[in-house]
PDB file of C-alpha atoms in Angstrom:
ATOM      1  CA  MET A  22      86.498 117.314 108.445  1.00  0.00           C
ATOM      2  CA  LYS A  23      89.900 118.039 106.915  1.00  0.00           C
ATOM      3  CA  ARG A  24      91.980 115.055 105.777  1.00  0.00           C
ATOM      4  CA  VAL A  25      95.592 115.242 106.925  1.00  0.00           C
ATOM      5  CA  MET A  26      98.386 112.861 105.997  1.00  0.00           C
ATOM      6  CA  PHE A  27     101.378 112.617 108.341  1.00  0.00           C
ATOM      7  CA  VAL A  28     104.528 111.320 106.647  1.00  0.00           C
ATOM      8  CA  ALA A  29     107.988 110.540 108.033  1.00  0.00           C
ATOM      9  CA  SER A  30     110.874 108.156 107.647  1.00  0.00           C
ATOM     10  CA  THR A  31     111.453 105.710 110.462  1.00  0.00           C
ATOM     11  CA  GLY A  32     113.515 106.672 113.506  1.00  0.00           C
ATOM     12  CA  GLY A  33     113.937 110.224 114.740  1.00  0.00           C
ATOM     13  CA  HIS A  34     111.833 111.782 111.989  1.00  0.00           C
ATOM     14  CA  LEU A  35     108.913 109.533 112.902  1.00  0.00           C
ATOM     15  CA  SER A  36     109.424 110.130 116.637  1.00  0.00           C
ATOM     16  CA  GLU A  37     109.235 113.869 116.022  1.00  0.00           C
ATOM     17  CA  LEU A  38     106.109 113.514 113.916  1.00  0.00           C
ATOM     18  CA  LEU A  39     104.375 111.370 116.525  1.00  0.00           C
ATOM     19  CA  THR A  40     104.761 114.161 119.093  1.00  0.00           C
ATOM     20  CA  LEU A  41     101.949 115.772 117.093  1.00  0.00           C
ATOM     21  CA  GLU A  42      99.601 112.925 118.067  1.00  0.00           C
ATOM     22  CA  SER A  43      97.148 115.222 119.854  1.00  0.00           C
ATOM     23  CA  VAL A  44      96.873 117.336 116.692  1.00  0.00           C
ATOM     24  CA  MET A  45      96.721 114.245 114.488  1.00  0.00           C
ATOM     25  CA  LYS A  46      93.686 112.818 116.221  1.00  0.00           C
ATOM     26  CA  THR A  47      91.609 115.981 115.708  1.00  0.00           C
ATOM     27  CA  TYR A  48      91.530 115.304 111.953  1.00  0.00           C
ATOM     28  CA  GLU A  49      90.669 112.499 109.598  1.00  0.00           C
ATOM     29  CA  TYR A  50      94.260 111.362 109.362  1.00  0.00           C
ATOM     30  CA  SER A  51      96.553 108.839 107.779  1.00  0.00           C
ATOM     31  CA  LEU A  52     100.095 107.990 108.834  1.00  0.00           C
ATOM     32  CA  ILE A  53     102.689 106.922 106.271  1.00  0.00           C
ATOM     33  CA  THR A  54     106.149 105.667 107.229  1.00  0.00           C
ATOM     34  CA  GLU A  55     108.602 102.930 106.334  1.00  0.00           C
ATOM     35  CA  ASN A  56     107.972  99.226 106.681  1.00  0.00           C
ATOM     36  CA  THR A  57     110.189  98.106 109.552  1.00  0.00           C
ATOM     37  CA  LYS A  58     109.675  95.588 112.311  1.00  0.00           C
ATOM     38  CA  ALA A  59     109.419  98.358 114.912  1.00  0.00           C
ATOM     39  CA  ASN A  60     106.802 100.254 112.878  1.00  0.00           C
ATOM     40  CA  LYS A  61     104.458  97.260 112.515  1.00  0.00           C
ATOM     41  CA  THR A  62     102.995  98.076 115.951  1.00  0.00           C
ATOM     42  CA  LEU A  63     101.765 101.471 114.716  1.00  0.00           C
ATOM     43  CA  LYS A  64      98.676  99.818 113.237  1.00  0.00           C
ATOM     44  CA  LYS A  65      97.575  98.878 116.764  1.00  0.00           C
ATOM     45  CA  LYS A  66      97.611 102.486 117.954  1.00  0.00           C
ATOM     46  CA  TYR A  67      96.795 104.527 114.836  1.00  0.00           C
ATOM     47  CA  LYS A  68      94.256 104.161 112.077  1.00  0.00           C
ATOM     48  CA  ASN A  69      95.007 104.395 108.360  1.00  0.00           C
ATOM     49  CA  VAL A  70      98.691 103.469 108.622  1.00  0.00           C
ATOM     50  CA  GLY A  71     100.547 102.869 105.369  1.00  0.00           C
ATOM     51  CA  TYR A  72     104.043 101.615 104.751  1.00  0.00           C
ATOM     52  CA  LEU A  73     106.679 102.435 102.165  1.00  0.00           C
ATOM     53  CA  LEU A  74     109.750 100.314 101.465  1.00  0.00           C
ATOM     54  CA  PHE A  75     112.528 100.864 103.963  1.00  0.00           C
ATOM     55  CA  GLY A  76     115.717 102.103 102.393  1.00  0.00           C
ATOM     56  CA  THR A  77     118.653 104.329 103.169  1.00  0.00           C
ATOM     57  CA  LYS A  78     120.871 106.303 100.868  1.00  0.00           C
ATOM     58  CA  ASP A  79     123.805 104.416 102.394  1.00  0.00           C
ATOM     59  CA  HIS A  80     122.837 101.418 100.234  1.00  0.00           C
ATOM     60  CA  LYS A  81     123.789 103.014  96.942  1.00  0.00           C
ATOM     61  CA  LEU A  82     122.916  99.983  94.829  1.00  0.00           C
ATOM     62  CA  THR A  83     119.384  99.278  96.075  1.00  0.00           C
ATOM     63  CA  TYR A  84     118.291 102.750  97.210  1.00  0.00           C
ATOM     64  CA  PRO A  85     117.446 104.163  93.744  1.00  0.00           C
ATOM     65  CA  PHE A  86     115.206 101.159  93.027  1.00  0.00           C
ATOM     66  CA  LYS A  87     113.438 101.414  96.371  1.00  0.00           C
ATOM     67  CA  LEU A  88     112.955 105.152  95.895  1.00  0.00           C
ATOM     68  CA  PHE A  89     111.476 104.521  92.443  1.00  0.00           C
ATOM     69  CA  ILE A  90     109.074 101.896  93.819  1.00  0.00           C
ATOM     70  CA  ASN A  91     108.176 104.211  96.727  1.00  0.00           C
ATOM     71  CA  CYS A  92     107.083 106.835  94.205  1.00  0.00           C
ATOM     72  CA  PHE A  93     104.381 104.449  92.970  1.00  0.00           C
ATOM     73  CA  ILE A  94     103.416 103.369  96.481  1.00  0.00           C
ATOM     74  CA  SER A  95     103.174 107.055  97.428  1.00  0.00           C
ATOM     75  CA  LEU A  96     100.884 107.670  94.480  1.00  0.00           C
ATOM     76  CA  TYR A  97      98.656 104.832  95.689  1.00  0.00           C
ATOM     77  CA  TYR A  98      98.442 106.231  99.237  1.00  0.00           C
ATOM     78  CA  TYR A  99      97.867 109.754  98.005  1.00  0.00           C
ATOM     79  CA  PHE A 100      94.836 108.739  95.976  1.00  0.00           C
ATOM     80  CA  LYS A 101      93.616 106.328  98.655  1.00  0.00           C
ATOM     81  CA  TYR A 102      93.519 109.041 101.338  1.00  0.00           C
ATOM     82  CA  HIS A 103      93.446 112.184  99.155  1.00  0.00           C
ATOM     83  CA  PRO A 104      94.648 114.530 101.924  1.00  0.00           C
ATOM     84  CA  ASP A 105      93.881 118.227 102.106  1.00  0.00           C
ATOM     85  CA  TYR A 106      97.150 118.661 104.011  1.00  0.00           C
ATOM     86  CA  ILE A 107     100.388 116.711 104.269  1.00  0.00           C
ATOM     87  CA  VAL A 108     102.528 117.240 107.370  1.00  0.00           C
ATOM     88  CA  THR A 109     106.069 115.891 107.365  1.00  0.00           C
ATOM     89  CA  THR A 110     109.298 115.973 109.317  1.00  0.00           C
ATOM     90  CA  GLY A 111     111.182 114.275 106.434  1.00  0.00           C
ATOM     91  CA  ALA A 112     113.317 112.588 105.259  1.00  0.00           C
ATOM     92  CA  HIS A 113     113.534 110.738 101.949  1.00  0.00           C
ATOM     93  CA  THR A 114     110.121 109.035 102.210  1.00  0.00           C
ATOM     94  CA  ALA A 115     108.524 112.468 102.310  1.00  0.00           C
ATOM     95  CA  GLY A 116     109.849 113.656  98.966  1.00  0.00           C
ATOM     96  CA  PRO A 117     107.684 111.662  96.579  1.00  0.00           C
ATOM     97  CA  ILE A 118     104.409 111.911  98.477  1.00  0.00           C
ATOM     98  CA  CYS A 119     104.780 115.639  99.213  1.00  0.00           C
ATOM     99  CA  SER A 120     105.661 116.356  95.578  1.00  0.00           C
ATOM    100  CA  ILE A 121     102.609 114.378  94.447  1.00  0.00           C
ATOM    101  CA  GLY A 122     100.470 116.255  96.958  1.00  0.00           C
ATOM    102  CA  ARG A 123     101.748 119.608  95.804  1.00  0.00           C
ATOM    103  CA  ILE A 124     100.981 118.748  92.149  1.00  0.00           C
ATOM    104  CA  PHE A 125      97.435 117.653  93.011  1.00  0.00           C
ATOM    105  CA  GLY A 126      96.593 120.587  95.282  1.00  0.00           C
ATOM    106  CA  SER A 127      97.275 119.448  98.837  1.00  0.00           C
ATOM    107  CA  LYS A 128      98.886 121.929 101.185  1.00  0.00           C
ATOM    108  CA  VAL A 129     102.291 120.702 102.396  1.00  0.00           C
ATOM    109  CA  ILE A 130     103.657 121.558 105.837  1.00  0.00           C
ATOM    110  CA  TYR A 131     107.314 120.712 106.366  1.00  0.00           C
ATOM    111  CA  ILE A 132     108.886 120.774 109.836  1.00  0.00           C
ATOM    112  CA  GLU A 133     112.688 120.908 109.729  1.00  0.00           C
ATOM    113  CA  SER A 134     114.387 118.478 112.091  1.00  0.00           C
ATOM    114  CA  PHE A 135     114.912 119.490 115.695  1.00  0.00           C
ATOM    115  CA  ALA A 136     118.344 117.855 115.507  1.00  0.00           C
ATOM    116  CA  ASN A 137     119.606 120.535 113.134  1.00  0.00           C
ATOM    117  CA  ILE A 138     120.486 123.821 114.783  1.00  0.00           C
ATOM    118  CA  THR A 139     123.016 125.294 112.352  1.00  0.00           C
ATOM    119  CA  THR A 140     122.864 123.137 109.205  1.00  0.00           C
ATOM    120  CA  LYS A 141     120.235 122.272 106.631  1.00  0.00           C
ATOM    121  CA  THR A 142     118.968 118.749 106.079  1.00  0.00           C
ATOM    122  CA  ILE A 143     118.947 117.415 102.529  1.00  0.00           C
ATOM    123  CA  THR A 144     115.152 117.211 102.531  1.00  0.00           C
ATOM    124  CA  GLY A 145     114.828 120.684 104.013  1.00  0.00           C
ATOM    125  CA  ARG A 146     117.194 122.109 101.419  1.00  0.00           C
ATOM    126  CA  LEU A 147     115.194 120.547  98.562  1.00  0.00           C
ATOM    127  CA  PHE A 148     111.749 121.425  99.946  1.00  0.00           C
ATOM    128  CA  TYR A 149     112.830 125.046 100.510  1.00  0.00           C
ATOM    129  CA  LYS A 150     114.630 125.517  97.198  1.00  0.00           C
ATOM    130  CA  PHE A 151     111.870 123.986  95.069  1.00  0.00           C
ATOM    131  CA  HIS A 152     108.978 125.447  97.111  1.00  0.00           C
ATOM    132  CA  ILE A 153     107.461 122.040  97.811  1.00  0.00           C
ATOM    133  CA  ALA A 154     106.150 123.150 101.205  1.00  0.00           C
ATOM    134  CA  ASN A 155     103.413 125.752 101.496  1.00  0.00           C
ATOM    135  CA  LEU A 156     104.507 126.247 105.094  1.00  0.00           C
ATOM    136  CA  PHE A 157     108.128 125.614 106.084  1.00  0.00           C
ATOM    137  CA  ILE A 158     108.643 125.490 109.850  1.00  0.00           C
ATOM    138  CA  VAL A 159     111.939 125.568 111.739  1.00  0.00           C
ATOM    139  CA  GLN A 160     112.290 124.611 115.387  1.00  0.00           C
ATOM    140  CA  TRP A 161     115.268 126.800 116.249  1.00  0.00           C
ATOM    141  CA  PRO A 162     115.542 130.609 115.834  1.00  0.00           C
ATOM    142  CA  SER A 163     119.080 130.118 114.449  1.00  0.00           C
ATOM    143  CA  MET A 164     117.621 128.228 111.464  1.00  0.00           C
ATOM    144  CA  LYS A 165     115.900 131.408 110.255  1.00  0.00           C
ATOM    145  CA  LYS A 166     119.348 132.537 109.074  1.00  0.00           C
ATOM    146  CA  LEU A 167     119.495 129.519 106.749  1.00  0.00           C
ATOM    147  CA  TYR A 168     115.812 129.621 105.768  1.00  0.00           C
ATOM    148  CA  PRO A 169     114.822 133.317 105.875  1.00  0.00           C
ATOM    149  CA  LYS A 170     111.281 132.716 104.594  1.00  0.00           C
ATOM    150  CA  ALA A 171     110.605 129.913 107.089  1.00  0.00           C
ATOM    151  CA  THR A 172     108.283 130.241 110.050  1.00  0.00           C
ATOM    152  CA  TYR A 173     109.780 129.756 113.484  1.00  0.00           C
ATOM    153  CA  GLY A 174     107.368 127.415 115.227  1.00  0.00           C
ATOM    154  CA  GLY A 175     109.281 126.440 118.343  1.00  0.00           C
ATOM    155  CA  ARG A 176     109.958 122.853 119.151  1.00  0.00           C
ATOM    156  CA  CYS A 177     107.580 119.990 118.631  1.00  0.00           C
ATOM    157  CA  PHE A 178     110.063 117.387 119.821  1.00  0.00           C
TER     158      PHE A 178
END
């Protein structure tokens, strides 16, 4: 059975990712998100849940340190679960683990946020520009103008 890792930051990105629950449960899966009080309950519903440090780019002093530490935590989870595929809706928590996966041969599937209809997200911009994702999916036809090589997949949210 294929091993699939689902990765998303807390909040809307995670909510979007969890709409793929029916797909998730057809694979040997792991779920990686941020360590918040609200996300602690995920371990009751899903197996193989891992947590990264919660941080936002709004906290300019602590964010770089948390991102650095999350790179090492991501490395740990990658080798613990060794996924064949990584599916993500972003945002910043996805960068390190998807980059690690790409280096070590996992296929990366990035789904651009449903909330963006006419503008690129920072994560989407980076994943597209640096070819981190093997498959780049947009949820709006209008986003094909911004990401011409993307696949229009319809909405998952």
